[in-house]
JSON list of C-alpha atoms in Angstrom, two decimals:
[
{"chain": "A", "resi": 289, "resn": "UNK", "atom": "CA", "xyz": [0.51, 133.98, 40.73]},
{"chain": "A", "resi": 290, "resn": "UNK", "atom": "CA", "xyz": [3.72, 134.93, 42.63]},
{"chain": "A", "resi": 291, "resn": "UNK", "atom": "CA", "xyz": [4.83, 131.47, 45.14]},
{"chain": "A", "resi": 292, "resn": "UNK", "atom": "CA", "xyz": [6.70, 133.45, 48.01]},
{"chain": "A", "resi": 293, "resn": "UNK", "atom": "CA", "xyz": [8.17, 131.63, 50.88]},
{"chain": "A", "resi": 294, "resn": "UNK", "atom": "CA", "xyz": [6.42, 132.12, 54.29]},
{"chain": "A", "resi": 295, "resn": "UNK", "atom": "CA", "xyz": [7.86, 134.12, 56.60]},
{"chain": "A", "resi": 296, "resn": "UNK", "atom": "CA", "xyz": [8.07, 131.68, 59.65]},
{"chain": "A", "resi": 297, "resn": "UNK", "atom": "CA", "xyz": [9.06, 134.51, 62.39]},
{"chain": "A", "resi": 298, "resn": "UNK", "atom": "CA", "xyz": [5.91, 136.05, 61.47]},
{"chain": "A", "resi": 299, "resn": "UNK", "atom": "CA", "xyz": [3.54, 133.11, 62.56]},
{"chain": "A", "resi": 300, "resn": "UNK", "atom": "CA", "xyz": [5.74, 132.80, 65.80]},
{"chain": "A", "resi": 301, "resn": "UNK", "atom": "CA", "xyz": [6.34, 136.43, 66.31]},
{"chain": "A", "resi": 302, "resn": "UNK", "atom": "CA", "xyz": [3.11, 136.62, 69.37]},
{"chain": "A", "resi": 303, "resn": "UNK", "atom": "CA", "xyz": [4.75, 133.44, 71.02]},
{"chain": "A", "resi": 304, "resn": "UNK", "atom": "CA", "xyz": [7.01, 134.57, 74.24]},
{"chain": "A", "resi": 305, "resn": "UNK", "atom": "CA", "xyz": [7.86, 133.11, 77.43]},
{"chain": "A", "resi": 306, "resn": "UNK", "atom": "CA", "xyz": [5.80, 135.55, 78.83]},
{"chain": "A", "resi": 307, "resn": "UNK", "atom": "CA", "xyz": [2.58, 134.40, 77.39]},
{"chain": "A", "resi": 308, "resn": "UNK", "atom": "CA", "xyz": [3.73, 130.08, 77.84]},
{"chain": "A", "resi": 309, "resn": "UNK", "atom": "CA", "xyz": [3.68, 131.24, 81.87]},
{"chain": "A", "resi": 310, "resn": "UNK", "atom": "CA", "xyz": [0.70, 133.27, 81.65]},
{"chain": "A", "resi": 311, "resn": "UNK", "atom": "CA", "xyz": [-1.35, 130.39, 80.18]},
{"chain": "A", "resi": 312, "resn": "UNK", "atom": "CA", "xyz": [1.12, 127.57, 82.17]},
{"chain": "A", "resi": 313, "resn": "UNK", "atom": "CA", "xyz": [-0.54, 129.63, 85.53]},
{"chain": "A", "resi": 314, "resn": "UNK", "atom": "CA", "xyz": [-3.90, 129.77, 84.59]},
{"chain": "A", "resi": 315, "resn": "UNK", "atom": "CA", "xyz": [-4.09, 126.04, 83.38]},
{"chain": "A", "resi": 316, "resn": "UNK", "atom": "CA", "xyz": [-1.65, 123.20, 84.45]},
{"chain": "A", "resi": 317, "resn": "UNK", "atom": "CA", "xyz": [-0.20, 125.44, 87.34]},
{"chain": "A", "resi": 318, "resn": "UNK", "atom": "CA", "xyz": [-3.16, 126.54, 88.75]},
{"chain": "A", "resi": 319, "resn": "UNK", "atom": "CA", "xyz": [-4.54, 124.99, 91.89]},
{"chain": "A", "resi": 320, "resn": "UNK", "atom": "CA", "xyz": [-8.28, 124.36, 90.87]},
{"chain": "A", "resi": 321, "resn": "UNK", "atom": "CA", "xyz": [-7.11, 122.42, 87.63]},
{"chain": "A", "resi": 322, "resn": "UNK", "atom": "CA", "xyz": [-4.71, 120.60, 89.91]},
{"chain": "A", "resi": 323, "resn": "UNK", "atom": "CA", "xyz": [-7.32, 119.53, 92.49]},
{"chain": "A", "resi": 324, "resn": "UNK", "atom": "CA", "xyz": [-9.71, 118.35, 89.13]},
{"chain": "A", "resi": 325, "resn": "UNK", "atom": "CA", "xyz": [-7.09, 115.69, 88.36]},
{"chain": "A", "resi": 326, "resn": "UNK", "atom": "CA", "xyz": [-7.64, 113.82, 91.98]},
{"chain": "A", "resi": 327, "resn": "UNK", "atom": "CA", "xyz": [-11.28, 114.37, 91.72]},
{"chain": "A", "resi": 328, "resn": "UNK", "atom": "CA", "xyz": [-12.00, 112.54, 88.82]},
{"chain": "A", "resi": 329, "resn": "UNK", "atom": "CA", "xyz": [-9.78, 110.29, 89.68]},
{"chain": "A", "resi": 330, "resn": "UNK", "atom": "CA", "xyz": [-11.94, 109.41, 92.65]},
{"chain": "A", "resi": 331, "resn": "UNK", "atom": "CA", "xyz": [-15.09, 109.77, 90.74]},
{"chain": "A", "resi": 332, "resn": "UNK", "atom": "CA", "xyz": [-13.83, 106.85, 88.07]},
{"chain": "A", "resi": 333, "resn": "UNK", "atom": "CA", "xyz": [-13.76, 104.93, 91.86]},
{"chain": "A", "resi": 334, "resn": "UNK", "atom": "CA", "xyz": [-10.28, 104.66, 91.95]},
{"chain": "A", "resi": 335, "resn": "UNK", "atom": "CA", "xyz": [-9.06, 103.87, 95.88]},
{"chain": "A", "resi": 336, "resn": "UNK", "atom": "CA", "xyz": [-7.44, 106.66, 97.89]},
{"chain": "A", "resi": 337, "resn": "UNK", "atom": "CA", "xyz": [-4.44, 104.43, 98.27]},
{"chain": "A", "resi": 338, "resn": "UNK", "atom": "CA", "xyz": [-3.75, 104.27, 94.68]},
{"chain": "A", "resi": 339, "resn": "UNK", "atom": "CA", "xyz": [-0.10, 105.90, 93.93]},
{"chain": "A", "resi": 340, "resn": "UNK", "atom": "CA", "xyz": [-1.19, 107.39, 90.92]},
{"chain": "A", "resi": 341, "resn": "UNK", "atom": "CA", "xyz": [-3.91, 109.35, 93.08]},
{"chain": "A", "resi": 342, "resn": "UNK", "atom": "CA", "xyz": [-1.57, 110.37, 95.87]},
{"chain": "A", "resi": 343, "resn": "UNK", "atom": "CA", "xyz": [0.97, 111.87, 92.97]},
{"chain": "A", "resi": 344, "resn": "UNK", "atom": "CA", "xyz": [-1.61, 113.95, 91.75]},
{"chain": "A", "resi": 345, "resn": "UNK", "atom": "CA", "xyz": [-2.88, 114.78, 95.41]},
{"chain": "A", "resi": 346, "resn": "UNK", "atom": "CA", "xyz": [0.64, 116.13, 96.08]},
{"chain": "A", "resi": 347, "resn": "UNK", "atom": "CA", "xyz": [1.16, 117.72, 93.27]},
{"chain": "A", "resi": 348, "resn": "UNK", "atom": "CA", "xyz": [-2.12, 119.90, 94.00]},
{"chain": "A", "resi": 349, "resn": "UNK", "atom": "CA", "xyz": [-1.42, 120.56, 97.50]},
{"chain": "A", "resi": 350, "resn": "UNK", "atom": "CA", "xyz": [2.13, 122.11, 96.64]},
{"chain": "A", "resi": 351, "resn": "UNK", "atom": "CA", "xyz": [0.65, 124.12, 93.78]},
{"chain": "A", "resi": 352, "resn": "UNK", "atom": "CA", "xyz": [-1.87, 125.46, 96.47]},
{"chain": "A", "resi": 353, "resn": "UNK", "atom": "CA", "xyz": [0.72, 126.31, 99.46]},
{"chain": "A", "resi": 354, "resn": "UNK", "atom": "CA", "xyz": [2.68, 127.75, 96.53]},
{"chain": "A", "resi": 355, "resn": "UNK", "atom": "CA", "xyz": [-0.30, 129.81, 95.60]},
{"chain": "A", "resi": 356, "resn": "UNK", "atom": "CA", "xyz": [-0.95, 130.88, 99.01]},
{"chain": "A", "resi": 357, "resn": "UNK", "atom": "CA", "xyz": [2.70, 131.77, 99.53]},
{"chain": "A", "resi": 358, "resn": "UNK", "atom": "CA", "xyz": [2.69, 133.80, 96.69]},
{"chain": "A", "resi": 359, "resn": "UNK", "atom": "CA", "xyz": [-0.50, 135.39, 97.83]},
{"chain": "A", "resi": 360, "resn": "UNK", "atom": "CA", "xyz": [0.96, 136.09, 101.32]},
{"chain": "A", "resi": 361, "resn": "UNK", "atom": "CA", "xyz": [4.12, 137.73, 100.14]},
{"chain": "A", "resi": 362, "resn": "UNK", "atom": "CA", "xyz": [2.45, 140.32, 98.10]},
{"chain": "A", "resi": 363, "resn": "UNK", "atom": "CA", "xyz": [0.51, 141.10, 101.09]},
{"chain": "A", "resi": 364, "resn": "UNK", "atom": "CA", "xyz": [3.65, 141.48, 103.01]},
{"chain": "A", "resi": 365, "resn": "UNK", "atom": "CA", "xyz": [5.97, 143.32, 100.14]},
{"chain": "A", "resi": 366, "resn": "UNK", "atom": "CA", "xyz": [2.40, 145.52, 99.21]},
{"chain": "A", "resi": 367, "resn": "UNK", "atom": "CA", "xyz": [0.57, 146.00, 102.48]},
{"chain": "A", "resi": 368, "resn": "UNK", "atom": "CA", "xyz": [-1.09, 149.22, 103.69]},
{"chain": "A", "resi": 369, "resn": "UNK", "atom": "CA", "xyz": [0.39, 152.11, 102.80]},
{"chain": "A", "resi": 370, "resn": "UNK", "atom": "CA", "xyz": [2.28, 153.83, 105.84]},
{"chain": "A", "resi": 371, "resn": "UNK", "atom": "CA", "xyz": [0.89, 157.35, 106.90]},
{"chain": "A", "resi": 372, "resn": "UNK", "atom": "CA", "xyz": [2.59, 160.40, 105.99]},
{"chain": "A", "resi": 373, "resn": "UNK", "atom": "CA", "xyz": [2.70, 163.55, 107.46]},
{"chain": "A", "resi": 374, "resn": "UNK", "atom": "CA", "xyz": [4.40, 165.74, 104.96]},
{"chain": "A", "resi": 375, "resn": "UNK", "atom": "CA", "xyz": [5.40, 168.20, 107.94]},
{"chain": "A", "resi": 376, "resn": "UNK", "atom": "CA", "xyz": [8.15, 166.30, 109.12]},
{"chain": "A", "resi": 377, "resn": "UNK", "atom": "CA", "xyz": [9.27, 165.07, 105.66]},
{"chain": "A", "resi": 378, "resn": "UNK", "atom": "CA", "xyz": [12.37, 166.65, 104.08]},
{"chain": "A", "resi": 379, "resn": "UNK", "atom": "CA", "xyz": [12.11, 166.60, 100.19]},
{"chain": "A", "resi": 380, "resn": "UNK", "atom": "CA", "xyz": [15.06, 166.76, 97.87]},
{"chain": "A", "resi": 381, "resn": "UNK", "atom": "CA", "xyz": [14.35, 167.67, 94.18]},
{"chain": "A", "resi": 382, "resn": "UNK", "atom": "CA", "xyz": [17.44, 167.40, 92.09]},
{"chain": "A", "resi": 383, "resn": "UNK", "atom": "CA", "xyz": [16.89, 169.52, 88.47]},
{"chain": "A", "resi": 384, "resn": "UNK", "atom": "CA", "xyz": [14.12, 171.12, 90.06]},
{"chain": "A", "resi": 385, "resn": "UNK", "atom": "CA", "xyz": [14.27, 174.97, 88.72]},
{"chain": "A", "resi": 386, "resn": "UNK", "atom": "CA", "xyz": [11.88, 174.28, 85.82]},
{"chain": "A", "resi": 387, "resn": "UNK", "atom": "CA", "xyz": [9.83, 171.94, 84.30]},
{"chain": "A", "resi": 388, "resn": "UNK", "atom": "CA", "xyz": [8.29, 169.03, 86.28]},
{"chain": "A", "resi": 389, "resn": "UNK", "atom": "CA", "xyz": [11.01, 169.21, 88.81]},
{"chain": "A", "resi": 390, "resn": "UNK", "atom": "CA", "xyz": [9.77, 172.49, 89.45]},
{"chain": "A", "resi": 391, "resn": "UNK", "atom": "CA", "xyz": [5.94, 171.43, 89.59]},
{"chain": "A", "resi": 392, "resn": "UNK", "atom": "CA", "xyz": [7.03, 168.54, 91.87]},
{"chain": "A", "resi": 393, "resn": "UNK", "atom": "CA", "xyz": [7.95, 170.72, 94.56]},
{"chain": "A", "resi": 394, "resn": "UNK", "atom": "CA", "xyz": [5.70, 173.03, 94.22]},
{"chain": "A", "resi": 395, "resn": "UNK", "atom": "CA", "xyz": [2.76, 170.69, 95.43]},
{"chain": "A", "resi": 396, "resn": "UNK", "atom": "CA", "xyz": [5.16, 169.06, 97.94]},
{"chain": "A", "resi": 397, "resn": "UNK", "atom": "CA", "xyz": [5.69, 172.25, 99.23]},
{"chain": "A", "resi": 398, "resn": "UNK", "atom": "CA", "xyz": [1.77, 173.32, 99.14]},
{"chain": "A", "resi": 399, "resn": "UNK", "atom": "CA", "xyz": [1.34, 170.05, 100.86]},
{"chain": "A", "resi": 400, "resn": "UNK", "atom": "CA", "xyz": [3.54, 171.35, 104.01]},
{"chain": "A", "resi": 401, "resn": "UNK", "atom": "CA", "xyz": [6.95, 169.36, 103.38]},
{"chain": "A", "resi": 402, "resn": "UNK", "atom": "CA", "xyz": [10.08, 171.18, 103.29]},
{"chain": "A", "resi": 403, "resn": "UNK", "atom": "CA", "xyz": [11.36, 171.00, 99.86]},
{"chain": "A", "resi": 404, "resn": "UNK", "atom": "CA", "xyz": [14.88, 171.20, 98.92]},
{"chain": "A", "resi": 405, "resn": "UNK", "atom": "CA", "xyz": [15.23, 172.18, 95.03]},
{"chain": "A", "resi": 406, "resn": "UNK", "atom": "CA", "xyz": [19.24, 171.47, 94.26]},
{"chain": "A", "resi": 407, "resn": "UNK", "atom": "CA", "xyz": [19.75, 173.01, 90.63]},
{"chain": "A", "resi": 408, "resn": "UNK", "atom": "CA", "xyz": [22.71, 175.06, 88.51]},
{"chain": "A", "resi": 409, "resn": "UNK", "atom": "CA", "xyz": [19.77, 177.48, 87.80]},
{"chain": "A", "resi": 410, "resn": "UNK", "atom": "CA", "xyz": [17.78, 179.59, 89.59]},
{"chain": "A", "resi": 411, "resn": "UNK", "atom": "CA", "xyz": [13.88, 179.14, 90.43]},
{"chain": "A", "resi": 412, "resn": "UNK", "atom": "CA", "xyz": [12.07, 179.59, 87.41]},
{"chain": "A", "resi": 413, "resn": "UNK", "atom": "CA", "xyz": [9.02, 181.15, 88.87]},
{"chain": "A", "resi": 414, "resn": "UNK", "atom": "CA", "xyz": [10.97, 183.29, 91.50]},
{"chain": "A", "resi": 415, "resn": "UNK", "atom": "CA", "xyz": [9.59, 181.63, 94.54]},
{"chain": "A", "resi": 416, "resn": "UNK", "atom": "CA", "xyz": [7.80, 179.10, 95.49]},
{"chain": "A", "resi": 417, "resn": "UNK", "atom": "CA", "xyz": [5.71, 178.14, 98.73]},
{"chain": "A", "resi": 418, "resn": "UNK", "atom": "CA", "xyz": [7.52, 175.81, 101.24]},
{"chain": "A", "resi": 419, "resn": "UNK", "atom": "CA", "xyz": [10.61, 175.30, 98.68]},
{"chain": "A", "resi": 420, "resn": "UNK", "atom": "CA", "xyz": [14.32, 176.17, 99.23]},
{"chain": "A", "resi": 421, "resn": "UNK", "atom": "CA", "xyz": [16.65, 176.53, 96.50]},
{"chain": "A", "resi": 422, "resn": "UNK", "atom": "CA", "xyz": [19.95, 175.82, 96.55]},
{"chain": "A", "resi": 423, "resn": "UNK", "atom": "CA", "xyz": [22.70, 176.25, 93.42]},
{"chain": "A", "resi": 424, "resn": "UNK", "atom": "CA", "xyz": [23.93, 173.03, 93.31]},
{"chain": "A", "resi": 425, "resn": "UNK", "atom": "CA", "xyz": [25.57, 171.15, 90.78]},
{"chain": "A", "resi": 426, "resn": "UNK", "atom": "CA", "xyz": [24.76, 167.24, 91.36]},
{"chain": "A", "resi": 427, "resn": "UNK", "atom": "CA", "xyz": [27.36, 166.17, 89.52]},
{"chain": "A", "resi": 428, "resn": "UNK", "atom": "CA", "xyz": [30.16, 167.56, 92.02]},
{"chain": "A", "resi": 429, "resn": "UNK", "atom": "CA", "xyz": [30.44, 165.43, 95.01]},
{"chain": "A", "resi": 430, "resn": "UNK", "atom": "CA", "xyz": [32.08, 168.20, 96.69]},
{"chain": "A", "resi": 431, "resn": "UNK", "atom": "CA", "xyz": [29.22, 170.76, 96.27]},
{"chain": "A", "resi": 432, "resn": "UNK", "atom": "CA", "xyz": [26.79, 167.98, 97.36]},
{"chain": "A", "resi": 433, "resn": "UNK", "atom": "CA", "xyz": [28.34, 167.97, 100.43]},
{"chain": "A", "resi": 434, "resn": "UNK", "atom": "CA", "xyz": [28.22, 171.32, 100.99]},
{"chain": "A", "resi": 435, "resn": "UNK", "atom": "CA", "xyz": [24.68, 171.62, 100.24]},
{"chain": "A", "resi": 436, "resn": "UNK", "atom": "CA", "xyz": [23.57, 168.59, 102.32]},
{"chain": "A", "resi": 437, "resn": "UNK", "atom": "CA", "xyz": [25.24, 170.45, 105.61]},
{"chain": "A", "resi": 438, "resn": "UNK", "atom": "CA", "xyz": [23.52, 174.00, 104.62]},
{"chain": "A", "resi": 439, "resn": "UNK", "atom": "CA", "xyz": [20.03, 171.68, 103.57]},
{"chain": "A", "resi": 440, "resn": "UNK", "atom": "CA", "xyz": [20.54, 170.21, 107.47]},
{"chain": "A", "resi": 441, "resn": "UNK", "atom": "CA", "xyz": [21.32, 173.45, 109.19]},
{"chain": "A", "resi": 442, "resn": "UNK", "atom": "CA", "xyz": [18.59, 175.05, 107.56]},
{"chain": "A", "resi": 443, "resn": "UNK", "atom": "CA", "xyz": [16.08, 172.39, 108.39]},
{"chain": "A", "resi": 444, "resn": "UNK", "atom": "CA", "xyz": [16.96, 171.50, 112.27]},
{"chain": "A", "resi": 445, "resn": "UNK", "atom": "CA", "xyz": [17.06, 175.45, 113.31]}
]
């Protein structure tokens, strides 16, 4: 029988802040367990005026305007999506000869937005509906420039 010590990271290893807020948020943090505190509070007959009632009635009604709040700014940060029409979008692809660059702007460019491919190589399928490409190395502020005033002369005539 072989006695080796316990590795003590390994019982720990699964524990993570991560997973203390998860469970924090769905237990002590959580509005409806808040609100349960007052409630039975009340139901042992304690009085309304009691201070140790009005903590805990506090304490629940900022956990729920904090859940609400938190509610109401992902509906503001992740509300409808805006429509697009891809006609009067102007798509720049950088790396785009080949590849998934390449694919990228092709269905940009099947969906009727003018696509921009700026690359050091040529197109690898020749052509491609609805894309431009330009030889453009992205690394060269210089040449960006250059291609940015050709990408905008080409585009507004």
């Amino acid at each position: 029988m072989s006695t080796q010590p316990r590795n003590k990271e390994f019982v720990l290893a699964p524990l993570s802040i991560d997973l203390i807020f998860k469970v924090l948020n769905v237990t002590f943090l959580h509005p409806f367990v808040a609100w349960m505190v007052p409630l039975c509070m009340r139901a042992q007959a304690m009085p309304w005026s009691h201070r140790a009632i009005q903590i805990a009635i506090f304490y629940a009604s900022s956990l729920t305007a904090l859940f609400f709040l938190n509610i109401l700014n992902k509906q503001i940060a992740f509300s409808k999506p805006r429509n697009v029409s891809f006609s009067e979008e102007v798509i720049v692809i950088t790396g785009g000869a080949s590849g998934l660059g390449l694919l990228i702007a092709e269905v940009y460019g099947m969906r009727g937005a003018t696509v921009a491919v700026l690359d050091v190589k040529d197109l690898e399928s020749g052509e491609a509906r609805g894309v431009t490409a330009y030889k453009c190395d992205v690394g060269d502020v210089e040449q960006l420039r250059k291609v940015a005033i050709e990408i905008e002369r080409d585009v507004c005539s």
